[in-house]
Each structure stands twice: as C-alpha cells, then as structure tokens.
XYZ file of C-alpha atoms in Angstrom:
686
model
C 127.766 76.975 84.643
C 128.172 73.253 83.362
C 127.438 69.693 83.522
C 124.398 71.346 83.753
C 124.325 71.728 87.607
C 123.531 75.130 89.717
C 126.440 76.690 91.161
C 125.119 78.737 93.917
C 125.336 82.830 92.650
C 127.661 85.138 93.476
C 129.019 83.431 96.798
C 130.386 80.440 94.806
C 130.634 81.053 91.198
C 132.727 77.697 90.830
C 131.337 74.019 89.404
C 130.716 71.554 92.428
C 130.201 68.081 90.540
C 129.819 65.277 91.871
C 131.943 61.618 92.058
C 131.635 57.900 91.448
C 130.456 56.401 93.855
C 133.663 54.556 95.325
C 135.393 57.892 95.796
C 137.239 58.283 98.796
C 136.247 61.569 101.052
C 139.348 62.735 102.789
C 138.896 66.488 104.794
C 141.692 68.751 104.715
C 141.091 70.432 109.188
C 143.004 74.163 108.496
C 144.145 75.337 111.133
C 143.627 72.931 113.891
C 145.050 69.809 114.867
C 143.758 67.000 113.076
C 142.182 63.028 113.671
C 142.326 60.994 110.962
C 139.609 60.024 109.453
C 139.011 56.431 110.978
C 136.562 53.332 110.792
C 134.783 54.123 114.392
C 132.780 51.063 116.108
C 129.136 51.576 116.099
C 128.094 51.180 119.242
C 123.682 52.325 118.276
C 122.255 54.120 115.949
C 122.949 57.937 116.444
C 126.040 59.727 116.630
C 128.385 57.311 118.228
C 131.676 59.116 117.832
C 133.036 62.623 117.555
C 136.039 63.103 116.276
C 137.554 66.992 116.186
C 140.423 68.734 116.072
C 141.266 71.372 119.526
C 139.238 74.626 119.804
C 141.625 77.895 118.085
C 141.062 81.234 118.448
C 138.227 81.885 115.085
C 138.956 85.410 113.352
C 141.966 86.156 114.265
C 140.558 86.901 118.137
C 138.001 89.525 117.340
C 136.029 90.691 120.007
C 132.477 90.817 119.520
C 130.964 93.303 122.336
C 129.326 91.569 125.257
C 129.596 88.317 123.552
C 133.874 88.477 122.843
C 135.540 86.138 121.290
C 135.122 83.236 119.216
C 136.810 80.097 118.668
C 135.842 77.390 115.952
C 136.528 73.075 115.707
C 136.236 71.157 113.005
C 135.756 67.242 112.643
C 133.869 64.238 111.715
C 131.026 62.171 113.034
C 130.547 59.315 112.690
C 126.658 58.096 113.464
C 124.565 55.409 112.072
C 121.469 54.473 111.238
C 118.929 51.265 112.052
C 117.589 50.043 109.276
C 114.697 48.474 111.091
C 113.508 51.743 112.636
C 110.415 52.536 110.959
C 111.460 55.985 111.095
C 114.292 55.836 108.785
C 112.202 53.251 106.036
C 112.219 55.729 103.287
C 115.656 56.025 103.160
C 116.074 54.702 99.536
C 118.240 51.857 99.090
C 119.504 51.164 103.112
C 118.081 47.628 103.474
C 120.801 46.904 100.934
C 123.651 49.097 102.404
C 126.136 46.973 104.344
C 125.675 46.307 108.205
C 128.775 46.683 110.870
C 127.901 43.529 113.410
C 125.315 45.714 115.275
C 123.305 45.725 112.252
C 123.291 49.072 112.201
C 124.186 51.740 108.519
C 126.969 54.344 109.481
C 127.644 57.688 108.015
C 130.416 59.636 108.478
C 130.102 63.987 107.540
C 132.523 66.786 108.669
C 131.162 69.671 110.261
C 132.361 72.817 111.680
C 131.471 74.782 114.694
C 131.730 78.352 115.849
C 130.846 79.171 119.519
C 131.859 82.040 121.819
C 134.738 81.266 123.673
C 132.974 82.136 126.639
C 129.249 79.964 126.602
C 127.296 82.085 128.555
C 127.469 84.662 127.293
C 126.790 83.930 124.169
C 122.483 83.418 123.594
C 122.437 80.083 123.549
C 121.813 79.456 120.008
C 122.562 77.148 117.309
C 122.467 78.655 114.136
C 122.345 74.801 112.285
C 123.355 75.157 108.580
C 123.366 71.988 106.502
C 126.017 73.387 103.850
C 125.427 74.122 99.699
C 127.166 71.354 98.155
C 129.200 71.365 101.211
C 129.804 75.149 101.260
C 128.923 77.006 104.297
C 126.690 80.204 102.928
C 125.443 81.492 105.750
C 128.204 83.604 106.579
C 127.740 85.343 103.786
C 124.828 86.063 103.995
C 124.087 86.840 107.230
C 127.014 88.700 107.943
C 127.847 90.198 104.456
C 131.774 88.288 104.411
C 132.934 86.885 102.075
C 132.604 83.585 101.026
C 135.394 81.300 102.873
C 134.258 77.620 103.951
C 136.750 77.237 107.034
C 136.554 81.270 107.686
C 140.294 81.913 110.190
C 140.697 85.747 108.839
C 139.495 88.627 111.513
C 137.494 89.712 107.781
C 136.261 86.493 107.640
C 133.275 87.302 110.131
C 132.237 89.844 107.911
C 130.424 92.488 109.918
C 130.126 90.021 113.297
C 125.914 89.630 113.189
C 125.929 86.843 114.222
C 128.435 86.462 116.267
C 127.365 90.184 117.971
C 123.531 88.460 118.841
C 125.823 85.812 120.992
C 124.316 82.517 118.315
C 126.569 79.255 117.942
C 127.045 78.238 114.392
C 127.239 74.837 113.221
C 127.903 73.573 109.695
C 127.451 69.502 109.028
C 127.937 68.222 106.114
C 125.668 65.557 104.121
C 125.490 65.551 100.480
C 128.003 62.997 99.817
C 128.063 63.875 96.016
C 130.446 66.444 96.881
C 134.372 65.887 95.973
C 136.924 67.496 98.326
C 138.356 70.711 97.917
C 138.180 74.651 99.103
C 137.758 72.958 102.582
C 134.503 72.214 101.456
C 132.781 70.039 103.592
C 132.569 65.868 103.035
C 129.788 63.211 103.830
C 129.976 59.512 103.332
C 127.986 57.291 103.215
C 128.176 53.183 102.043
C 127.428 52.356 98.221
C 124.428 50.005 97.910
C 125.033 46.572 96.527
C 122.684 43.298 96.333
C 122.323 40.815 98.870
C 125.160 38.671 97.220
C 127.208 41.102 97.367
C 126.828 41.531 93.228
C 127.476 45.711 92.142
C 123.724 46.544 91.807
C 123.399 48.381 88.009
C 120.534 49.958 86.323
C 119.318 52.856 84.139
C 121.071 56.692 85.554
C 120.623 59.768 83.176
C 123.512 62.156 83.510
C 122.188 66.092 81.751
C 125.273 67.023 80.307
C 125.566 71.659 79.661
C 129.022 73.956 78.792
C 128.438 76.957 79.212
C 132.062 78.028 77.786
C 133.718 76.143 74.637
C 136.551 73.804 74.005
C 134.850 71.494 76.929
C 135.283 67.766 75.084
C 134.922 65.180 78.250
C 133.070 65.041 81.071
C 132.587 63.062 84.436
C 130.179 60.764 84.995
C 127.845 60.834 88.861
C 128.116 57.623 88.645
C 130.669 54.822 86.686
C 129.326 53.390 84.155
C 127.954 49.416 84.715
C 128.864 48.558 80.897
C 130.966 50.296 78.842
C 129.224 48.871 75.374
C 127.736 52.210 73.866
C 124.707 49.593 72.801
C 123.455 49.878 75.862
C 123.051 53.757 76.237
C 122.147 56.436 74.154
C 123.693 60.455 74.220
C 121.351 62.911 72.439
C 121.692 67.050 71.993
C 119.593 69.772 72.194
C 120.940 73.297 72.142
C 117.061 75.022 74.144
C 114.602 72.698 75.856
C 111.727 73.136 73.673
C 113.616 71.723 70.644
C 113.849 67.542 69.741
C 116.365 65.628 71.152
C 119.065 64.679 67.992
C 120.634 61.613 68.663
C 124.884 61.332 69.468
C 125.831 59.058 67.229
C 128.180 55.976 69.205
C 130.918 57.496 66.898
C 131.015 60.877 67.977
C 131.362 59.758 71.431
C 132.560 57.062 74.251
C 133.145 56.089 77.893
C 137.591 56.812 79.221
C 138.804 53.876 80.101
C 137.564 53.062 83.372
C 133.930 54.243 82.321
C 133.835 57.118 84.952
C 133.432 59.933 82.633
C 132.572 60.080 78.598
C 134.795 62.144 76.263
C 133.540 63.484 72.604
C 135.447 62.247 69.879
C 138.870 64.110 68.735
C 139.146 67.436 67.561
C 135.525 67.767 68.779
C 134.145 69.401 71.574
C 130.272 69.742 73.172
C 128.119 73.013 71.299
C 128.447 75.956 73.376
C 125.107 75.481 75.970
C 123.128 72.301 74.393
C 121.944 70.651 76.174
C 123.375 66.948 76.030
C 121.197 64.029 77.713
C 122.796 60.284 78.967
C 121.452 57.510 79.621
C 123.241 54.531 80.896
C 123.459 51.535 82.522
C 125.156 52.574 85.765
C 126.857 50.896 89.376
C 127.593 51.250 92.444
C 124.565 53.904 94.232
C 125.449 55.344 97.172
C 122.841 55.551 99.901
C 122.300 59.520 98.934
C 119.347 59.785 101.825
C 121.821 58.861 104.653
C 122.217 62.832 105.048
C 119.218 64.024 105.960
C 120.254 60.580 109.145
C 123.446 62.724 109.310
C 121.167 66.605 109.960
C 118.568 65.406 112.224
C 121.085 62.531 114.395
C 124.060 65.213 114.771
C 121.710 67.682 116.085
C 119.566 65.329 117.977
C 123.423 65.139 119.616
C 124.411 68.269 119.857
C 121.487 69.759 121.891
C 120.601 66.430 123.480
C 124.123 64.507 125.030
C 126.489 64.522 126.229
C 129.218 63.674 125.168
C 129.938 60.656 122.250
C 129.836 56.458 123.129
C 133.749 57.069 123.690
C 133.871 59.485 126.223
C 134.509 61.964 124.207
C 132.393 65.581 125.070
C 129.863 67.333 122.901
C 131.092 71.351 122.119
C 127.863 72.427 122.657
C 126.942 70.354 125.992
C 124.330 71.762 127.709
C 123.310 74.850 126.111
C 121.158 74.297 123.632
C 117.945 75.997 123.396
C 117.014 76.297 120.076
C 118.573 74.774 117.249
C 117.272 76.651 114.118
C 118.063 75.867 110.688
C 119.545 77.796 107.882
C 119.585 77.451 104.494
C 119.924 78.405 101.162
C 119.328 77.216 97.569
C 120.245 73.339 97.322
C 119.435 72.796 101.179
C 116.729 73.894 101.613
C 114.857 71.690 99.305
C 116.721 68.737 100.715
C 114.880 70.459 104.166
C 112.072 70.355 102.508
C 111.961 66.716 102.119
C 113.911 66.390 104.644
C 110.308 67.316 107.181
C 108.267 65.756 104.468
C 109.982 61.945 105.120
C 109.817 62.579 108.873
C 113.355 62.873 109.547
C 112.703 65.939 112.117
C 111.675 63.451 114.348
C 114.852 62.232 116.733
C 114.555 58.402 118.473
C 113.405 60.433 121.997
C 110.295 61.744 120.024
C 111.249 65.619 119.232
C 112.407 67.837 117.445
C 115.659 67.997 114.862
C 115.595 71.281 114.636
C 112.993 73.709 116.364
C 113.102 76.870 113.260
C 113.900 76.657 109.458
C 114.565 80.078 107.519
C 114.442 78.456 103.890
C 115.602 80.955 101.666
C 114.591 80.415 97.683
C 114.255 76.484 97.678
C 110.515 77.077 95.800
C 107.993 74.277 95.668
C 110.636 72.148 95.404
C 112.184 68.570 96.476
C 115.400 67.515 95.494
C 117.718 64.438 93.771
C 118.139 63.339 97.133
C 116.692 59.896 98.500
C 116.815 58.011 94.938
C 118.864 55.529 93.818
C 121.680 56.701 91.652
C 120.223 59.528 93.497
C 122.725 64.053 92.454
C 121.958 66.300 94.358
C 123.719 68.865 92.987
C 120.757 68.533 89.696
C 118.109 71.805 90.457
C 115.511 72.707 88.317
C 115.531 75.451 85.630
C 113.170 76.993 82.261
C 117.229 76.114 80.650
C 118.004 73.043 82.968
C 117.255 69.813 84.709
C 114.242 69.789 83.734
C 114.576 65.362 83.488
C 115.089 65.161 86.710
C 113.069 64.288 90.067
C 112.970 67.457 91.887
C 109.038 68.842 91.892
C 106.737 66.703 92.279
C 103.419 66.149 94.855
C 102.900 66.938 96.795
C 104.846 70.445 96.470
C 102.379 72.737 99.768
C 103.374 72.763 103.040
C 99.819 71.676 104.231
C 97.889 68.500 103.266
C 95.678 68.892 99.827
C 94.318 66.202 97.062
C 96.496 66.326 93.349
C 93.770 66.379 90.886
C 95.559 65.488 88.461
C 96.548 62.112 90.540
C 94.202 61.957 93.672
C 97.279 61.477 95.692
C 96.246 62.963 99.786
C 99.584 64.510 101.003
C 101.352 67.547 102.538
C 105.127 68.530 103.724
C 104.032 68.803 106.587
C 101.329 65.634 106.814
C 103.886 63.330 109.003
C 105.650 65.890 111.443
C 101.792 66.896 112.182
C 101.927 63.450 112.907
C 104.088 63.235 115.102
C 104.234 66.646 116.197
C 107.336 67.584 115.358
C 106.983 70.275 113.046
C 109.239 73.181 113.130
C 108.344 76.457 112.622
C 109.287 77.274 108.993
C 109.866 80.860 106.729
C 109.099 79.977 103.492
C 111.220 83.059 101.367
C 111.682 82.377 98.344
C 113.327 85.296 95.405
C 110.930 85.973 91.729
C 113.407 83.310 90.048
C 112.285 80.363 92.138
C 108.319 81.859 90.160
C 109.620 82.009 86.765
C 112.437 79.294 87.358
C 110.967 77.505 90.066
C 107.599 77.279 89.743
C 106.881 78.036 93.227
C 103.619 79.439 93.013
C 102.845 75.943 93.407
C 104.106 76.444 97.423
C 100.990 78.966 98.178
C 98.291 76.855 95.197
C 96.619 74.171 94.865
C 96.504 71.977 92.173
C 94.127 73.822 89.730
C 95.876 77.308 91.347
C 93.749 78.795 93.809
C 95.169 80.048 96.577
C 95.569 78.096 100.133
C 94.133 79.363 102.792
C 97.511 79.847 104.388
C 96.045 79.675 107.886
C 95.597 76.087 107.446
C 100.049 76.027 108.258
C 100.553 78.630 111.216
C 104.084 77.977 112.165
C 104.578 78.208 108.217
C 104.596 82.127 106.604
C 105.197 83.176 103.517
C 107.376 86.145 101.722
C 108.402 86.495 98.551
C 111.338 88.884 98.001
C 110.450 91.147 95.182
C 112.286 91.741 91.843
C 115.281 89.400 93.651
C 117.084 87.106 91.907
C 117.945 83.737 93.560
C 121.571 84.300 92.584
C 122.806 87.481 92.159
C 125.463 88.617 90.559
C 126.912 91.151 88.018
C 127.618 91.671 84.678
C 126.223 89.984 81.847
C 127.294 86.553 82.020
C 125.778 84.211 79.505
C 122.678 86.414 79.459
C 121.268 89.220 77.241
C 120.909 91.581 79.736
C 123.255 92.999 83.163
C 121.878 90.424 85.607
C 120.717 91.520 88.790
C 123.393 92.223 92.167
C 120.648 92.365 94.902
C 121.917 90.372 97.606
C 118.858 89.434 99.208
C 120.837 89.821 103.202
C 119.079 92.143 104.403
C 115.898 90.969 105.175
C 117.495 87.193 105.816
C 118.867 89.086 109.278
C 116.115 90.236 110.293
C 114.261 87.127 109.765
C 116.394 85.030 111.701
C 115.780 87.458 114.404
C 112.245 87.394 113.286
C 112.012 83.425 113.645
C 114.351 82.948 116.633
C 111.785 85.107 118.564
C 109.450 82.880 117.213
C 110.343 80.239 118.101
C 112.003 80.529 122.047
C 109.022 83.757 122.807
C 105.777 83.123 120.797
C 106.110 86.515 119.438
C 104.158 86.588 115.789
C 106.592 86.960 112.913
C 105.809 89.175 110.545
C 101.765 88.358 108.051
C 102.770 86.290 104.468
C 103.974 88.882 101.694
C 103.213 86.368 98.511
C 101.330 86.975 95.382
C 97.678 86.184 95.091
C 95.559 84.698 92.413
C 92.786 86.580 94.482
C 94.101 90.154 93.941
C 95.625 89.448 90.491
C 99.557 89.711 91.888
C 100.441 86.586 90.927
C 99.873 86.203 87.065
C 99.810 83.647 83.926
C 103.332 84.638 82.611
C 102.164 85.723 78.889
C 100.494 88.030 77.705
C 102.747 90.451 78.457
C 100.307 92.626 78.851
C 98.424 90.918 82.193
C 102.104 89.876 83.675
C 102.550 94.067 83.352
C 105.974 94.335 82.429
C 106.964 97.823 80.256
C 107.897 97.117 76.827
C 111.658 98.047 76.893
C 113.672 99.298 74.236
C 116.570 96.181 73.749
C 115.263 93.501 75.899
C 113.337 90.406 75.050
C 109.789 89.805 76.985
C 108.963 85.884 75.701
C 107.127 84.868 78.847
C 108.864 81.882 79.207
C 109.214 79.808 82.931
C 109.596 75.915 83.764
C 106.422 74.838 84.273
C 104.295 72.982 86.337
C 104.694 69.207 84.887
C 103.466 65.779 85.810
C 106.687 63.059 85.402
C 106.350 59.329 84.760
C 109.928 57.779 85.860
C 108.733 54.655 85.668
C 106.077 51.718 88.218
C 109.340 51.427 91.138
C 109.705 55.442 91.368
C 107.764 55.337 94.889
C 110.791 53.410 95.947
C 113.709 55.439 94.472
C 113.996 53.605 91.755
C 113.665 55.258 88.307
C 113.300 53.484 85.542
C 112.108 55.234 82.925
C 114.766 57.567 82.259
C 114.815 59.895 80.466
C 110.612 60.256 82.363
C 107.463 60.373 80.803
C 105.984 63.787 80.926
C 102.650 65.582 81.289
C 103.347 68.959 80.141
C 102.092 71.789 81.789
C 99.596 69.013 84.288
C 100.003 72.141 87.226
C 99.338 75.348 86.498
C 102.234 77.716 87.519
C 102.684 81.401 87.778
C 104.559 84.440 88.367
C 104.060 87.684 90.178
C 102.744 90.894 88.552
C 104.832 94.293 87.986
C 103.915 97.854 88.630
C 104.609 99.884 85.326
C 108.184 99.847 86.171
C 108.843 95.874 85.985
C 109.277 95.529 89.438
C 107.016 93.260 91.794
C 104.259 94.745 93.059
C 103.195 91.745 95.473
C 106.015 91.042 98.131
C 108.466 93.074 100.052
C 109.723 95.771 98.618
C 113.529 96.412 99.596
C 114.274 100.282 98.678
C 115.958 99.319 95.467
C 112.296 97.987 94.401
C 109.790 101.471 96.918
C 112.065 103.424 95.435
C 113.639 102.006 92.041
C 116.454 103.129 90.060
C 116.225 100.853 87.710
C 113.686 97.501 87.236
C 115.167 94.145 87.744
C 113.503 90.542 87.380
C 114.188 87.904 88.783
C 114.425 86.474 85.159
C 116.663 86.939 82.552
C 117.429 86.148 78.161
C 120.127 83.934 77.034
C 122.135 85.464 74.632
C 122.367 84.721 71.704
C 125.714 82.832 71.434
C 124.340 80.829 74.715
C 121.204 79.458 73.381
C 118.720 82.164 73.177
C 115.751 82.749 74.292
C 115.755 80.399 77.470
C 115.623 81.823 80.599
C 119.164 82.549 82.102
C 118.682 80.659 84.973
C 119.854 81.595 87.884
C 120.364 85.927 88.189
C 117.734 87.984 86.803
C 118.747 91.389 85.001
C 119.276 94.999 86.320
C 117.331 97.285 83.689
C 119.026 100.982 84.640
C 116.381 103.768 83.911
C 117.575 106.776 81.808
C 119.221 109.583 83.382
C 117.124 112.205 82.118
C 114.300 112.601 80.232
C 115.240 113.595 77.096
C 117.628 109.930 77.378
C 114.460 108.231 77.479
C 111.999 109.683 74.839
C 115.211 109.313 72.322
C 115.233 105.352 73.195
C 111.624 105.600 73.167
C 111.859 103.662 76.894
C 108.256 104.181 78.421
C 109.726 103.863 82.391
C 110.059 107.319 83.614
C 113.761 109.131 83.960
C 115.745 109.901 87.186
C 114.996 113.487 86.303
C 111.787 112.678 86.509
C 111.289 110.761 89.473
C 113.919 112.276 91.833
C 114.171 116.686 92.301
C 117.491 116.248 94.667
C 119.277 114.246 96.706
C 116.973 115.347 98.901
C 113.550 113.945 98.060
C 115.990 110.792 97.200
C 117.647 110.541 100.658
C 114.362 110.983 102.420
C 112.242 108.289 100.382
C 114.584 105.867 101.176
C 114.420 106.600 104.506
C 110.843 105.877 104.543
C 110.898 103.064 102.853
C 113.057 101.368 105.314
C 112.125 102.388 108.032
C 108.837 101.255 106.786
C 110.181 97.581 105.585
C 111.994 97.398 109.731
C 108.490 98.658 111.127
C 106.836 94.942 109.622
C 109.991 93.609 110.683
C 111.823 93.387 107.624
C 115.198 95.124 108.260
C 117.301 95.888 111.841
C 117.840 99.115 112.550
C 121.026 98.493 111.851
C 120.300 98.439 108.165
C 117.975 100.565 108.011
C 121.376 102.864 108.820
C 122.775 101.578 106.113
C 120.354 102.439 102.860
C 119.809 105.703 104.444
C 124.171 105.978 104.150
C 124.077 104.265 100.361
C 121.619 106.979 99.885
C 123.828 110.003 100.780
C 127.205 108.511 99.092
C 125.844 107.238 96.029
C 122.357 108.975 95.211
C 121.547 108.759 91.628
C 121.029 112.228 91.368
C-alpha cells in the first residue's frame, strides 16, 4: 500500500489513487458498442439519460441451469439533483456547484449490468453493488471468481452462484476520485466554485506512506492553490504514536502544476513512515453527489421504463427487490448514505430494500466533505487524522455521553419509513483496526439492546481478516488467508428471504460486554490470547478518539487540520479468544471450530515496516505444531495436530459436524458444506 490509502486485499492488491479535481474520466466499454460520453441535457431531477452499448452475451455463452444464459451491458447514466430539495441539502458544496438551465446540478456514473437473457427465468432480484474504488467485488466474494471489472470469459462467473440463483447484478460508480484504468467504473461530478466563479480554496491534508522503497514523489488529491511552501507543512513520523517531525522546505517541493510533491533529489520516503502534508488546496469536487447517484439509479431501475429521451431501462418491470451488496469502503459509504437520508427516493419510497454490509466497522468515511478523499481508510497505523469514525456510530439513536449529541444512523430513515433491512457483518480486524465495538455498545462501553434495531442483524466473522492475504507481506507473521465468501453467500440468501418473504434471519452473533466475550485489548491475559513463541502481542488498537476539525465541520468544511484529538474518548473493545487464540463469539467457520492454526484479524508490522504498529487489514495465521514433541521443543502452549485429531476420519467428521451446524443456523449453504467436507478429505492435517 502507498499514499496512506487502503487497497482492498487479496482481490485488489494494486493501489488506486485519487487525482486532481480537474481530471477528465474516460470509460472503456469492453466488448460492447460504446456511446461516446457527451453532455446530456437534464430534463428533471433523478436519472435523465442512459447511454449504453448493445447487450452482449456474457461468460462466452455459459448457461446456468434453469436460468440459462446471461448478457452484459456497460454504459453511462446521467442524472441531476435539485439543490433546493431538502433531501439533497446535506450534500456538501451542492449550493456551490454549477447548475444547468433547469437549475439542477448534474453528475454521470458508469454502470455494468449482468442480467438473464430471458428475464422471466430470473428471480427478479437485483444485487446492487456500489463499486469499491471503481472495482467490482461481488463476483469474487459471492461467486468465488477471480477479481475482474469487466467479466467476459467463461471462468469470470466463478462457480456461477448469483447466476444460478437468477439474480441480476448492477454495479454503479459513485466515487468521483477514482482514476481510469483496469476497466474501473467511474463517476463524474462538478467542481464547486465561489459565487463569482472563482476557485474555492481551503486547507487539505494528505497522508503519504509507502511500504516499498525508493519512492520520491506522491500525487495530491487536489491541486495546491499556491506553490508557496510557507503556506504548507510537511511532517514525518515512523509510527502513529510518534511525535511528528517537520520536514524542512529545502527537502521537498511541489511539482510545476501543484498536483503533487517530490522530495529532494537522491532522497526517498522512508519505508512505512507516515508523512502528513497540510496545505492550501483548490477546486473541491462535490463528492457527496455520489450518494444521490446511488439513490437515483436504484430508483430508476426499479420504477421507470425509460429515460427522458426514450432510452429503455434495461430492467424495466423486472425488479421486485433491490439488495445492496458492498465490501469495505462502499459499506462505509452506505452507512453515510442511510444516515444522511439518501435511501428515500423522490416518491418517498426506498432506494434499496436490504444491505449486506461486509467489514465496514462502526465507520462512515471521508465522503461528504469539502476536499473529500473517499479512498482513505482509518487503521491503527494509517488514516488516523481523517473524518471517518465520528458519532453516531450506532444504528439506533442514542445520546453521546461525551458531546451530548443525540443521533443514530437510522434516525432519518426511521422518520421517513425508508430504512432498509441490514446485515452488519464484520471481521475481527474491524474490532482491532476500526473500533467496531462502537457499533454495538454505547459511548460508555455498555452493550446496546440490539432488539431496538429489529431490522438489523449484527455478525462477527470469528478470527477472520478484513482482507485475506497469503505470505508475510509487511507483517511479522504469515497473513490470514480465510475468506468470508461462504458466509456471505448464505447471508445473501437470508437477506433476500427476509426482505422478500419476512423470513427471520439468524439471530445476532457478536461478542458482548455482558458475557465477557468483548474485552479490552490489554492485558493479554484478559483477552485470552496465548503466549506463542516469536509472536508479538502488544495490544495496539485503533482507539475511540474524539476529533475536532473546526467550527465548520458540521457543514462538511474542515478548517482544523490536522484535527485536535481527544484520545480514547470512547472505549473500544476486541473479541475474547479461546486458549488457541481464536475468537470465542461470532460465526465460527470450520477453520476456527476445528482448527489447525491460530487465526486472528490483527498482525504486527515487521521490523523493516514500522514494527510494533499494526498491519492494516490482513491478520495472521500461526500454524499448530504437527506433533507433541515439536510443540514441547518450541514451548508452544497450543496442543499439536496429533494431540487434537487421532485420525483423518476423526478430523473429517468434526469438519462435517461443524459445517452442518452452520448450515442449520443459516450461515452456510449446502454446496459450501460439501466443499468443506471435500477439502477436509483431500487435505487433512493428519
């Protein structure tokens, strides 16, 4: 990872960085006839023009049982927002955006649709995915497919789960800071200006960090308003808790157009160090329009037959339920989307009926602000000075004991009767690196009564990482490779049945303060994590801090950068572990309940990469010793493989019992139970 921005793990390892506010965003329409991007004349608020290529046969004509074949459409949706509509009033700088002749503010969003060739054979549900930094994640997570943004080949459908079920899949762009490339889906929003047309200027903060060696330059999200270095400050620290040290102006400079900085010749950024540039920026994008795009496109697909120009809605008359799926960054965006009331459509209905939210923690993001940077993600080591996690943390309305505010993520949608049904699904990483305990506790650290949010379920993926990886990377230990896919697939079916038929989903499965499964990260003995040879346990977590970004922060304008911070104003907790170091509470996959290793959602950085701070998202896997003799020789307190499983048959039987138990609880599908048993037969540890 570089530039202090979060990549999306095993399924998206490359860095996707924002660009300056004046960049243009072309689209590559692969395999279809592309309609050139043009300026659409707005005719009213909402979606007003759909530009798309002809449908093409998807997955090389592969057929999916009774549903049959699928086709793909890629295109561009143009929409407009009425800045006088109270439902749009919370979009930062909307009043400063240029308007068309109808007085509306326009946006564009790329989309991709995969639908049954014969819609009558589908299930009339849409899996609606706001992209992750322009990337399609749903096929990787739900179909076990390779990561790809323009699925075309036979294998790009993976095991075909979504298609066999008959879902249509819609991916929609919303993040206007994504750069073109790799078939990413892009969104275009206007630059805000002052009333006289002059550029808006203001303070901005860039965190720059590189885990590899040799980088000498870094881009800025927004161009500098002046190249005068006396109006900027660059600091450096190795670890988050270190005191920042000023970098003298002689050691760095802006590039010629102010869109980036570089260090002095023959110098480079220190590996894994945190550099913070506070500077005066210009030309802020109206990034919050992405929320309107998500709302308007969902509304159009389910309720309209054609756009204002007569171009057909490619799902006209077919959509019975709209189920949002997201992984990480767009889930944090959907937290803010719901909190700000954007699930209410122009007609007063719901934009989406349900949300399967994976690994968002108790966080929003740097989305609806002046000089917003959606790519940022707060972790223990990175992104700690950005407005990601601020009250309200919880879905239900509570009073903040620190600030006295009363609010909740579901407050607005409850008032308008437009709340979706939600699954809040988090890995262990979110507890260590995103203070996810704030999602289910009050601001004093007491358990919330989760029955007060009957349309939300809360689940911990026990001992799983935010982003599965293999190898050590920049971490001390081998990273955690466990995937959430099997549970995500079952939960999609559960959510569908809940939304469509009222079938109650599985009950909450999260650690709690009341039963001792949600505990402070220190001391180690209180967590229960064993003392394992050569494994560092330091209890570092992302604390529940209170941020002061200045007097205009409530209007989305940050004037105090870096912010003033009250550390640990809100208590943050982590899951209790068993004697093996695996989580006690939550959804325990067979790898956890019939273990061959300790898995955790946290890992410590290696010596060369700011050691003692936490690896950002990947967790760790610490294998058990194969024999008792080897275990005793290394002084490992965890029983060895041979002490746990007397035979292959015993191991396979235990895996089968564990997998079937999860199936009976609603957390695994039959086909994934069979996969677990087959894997145990083929690769037993004994």
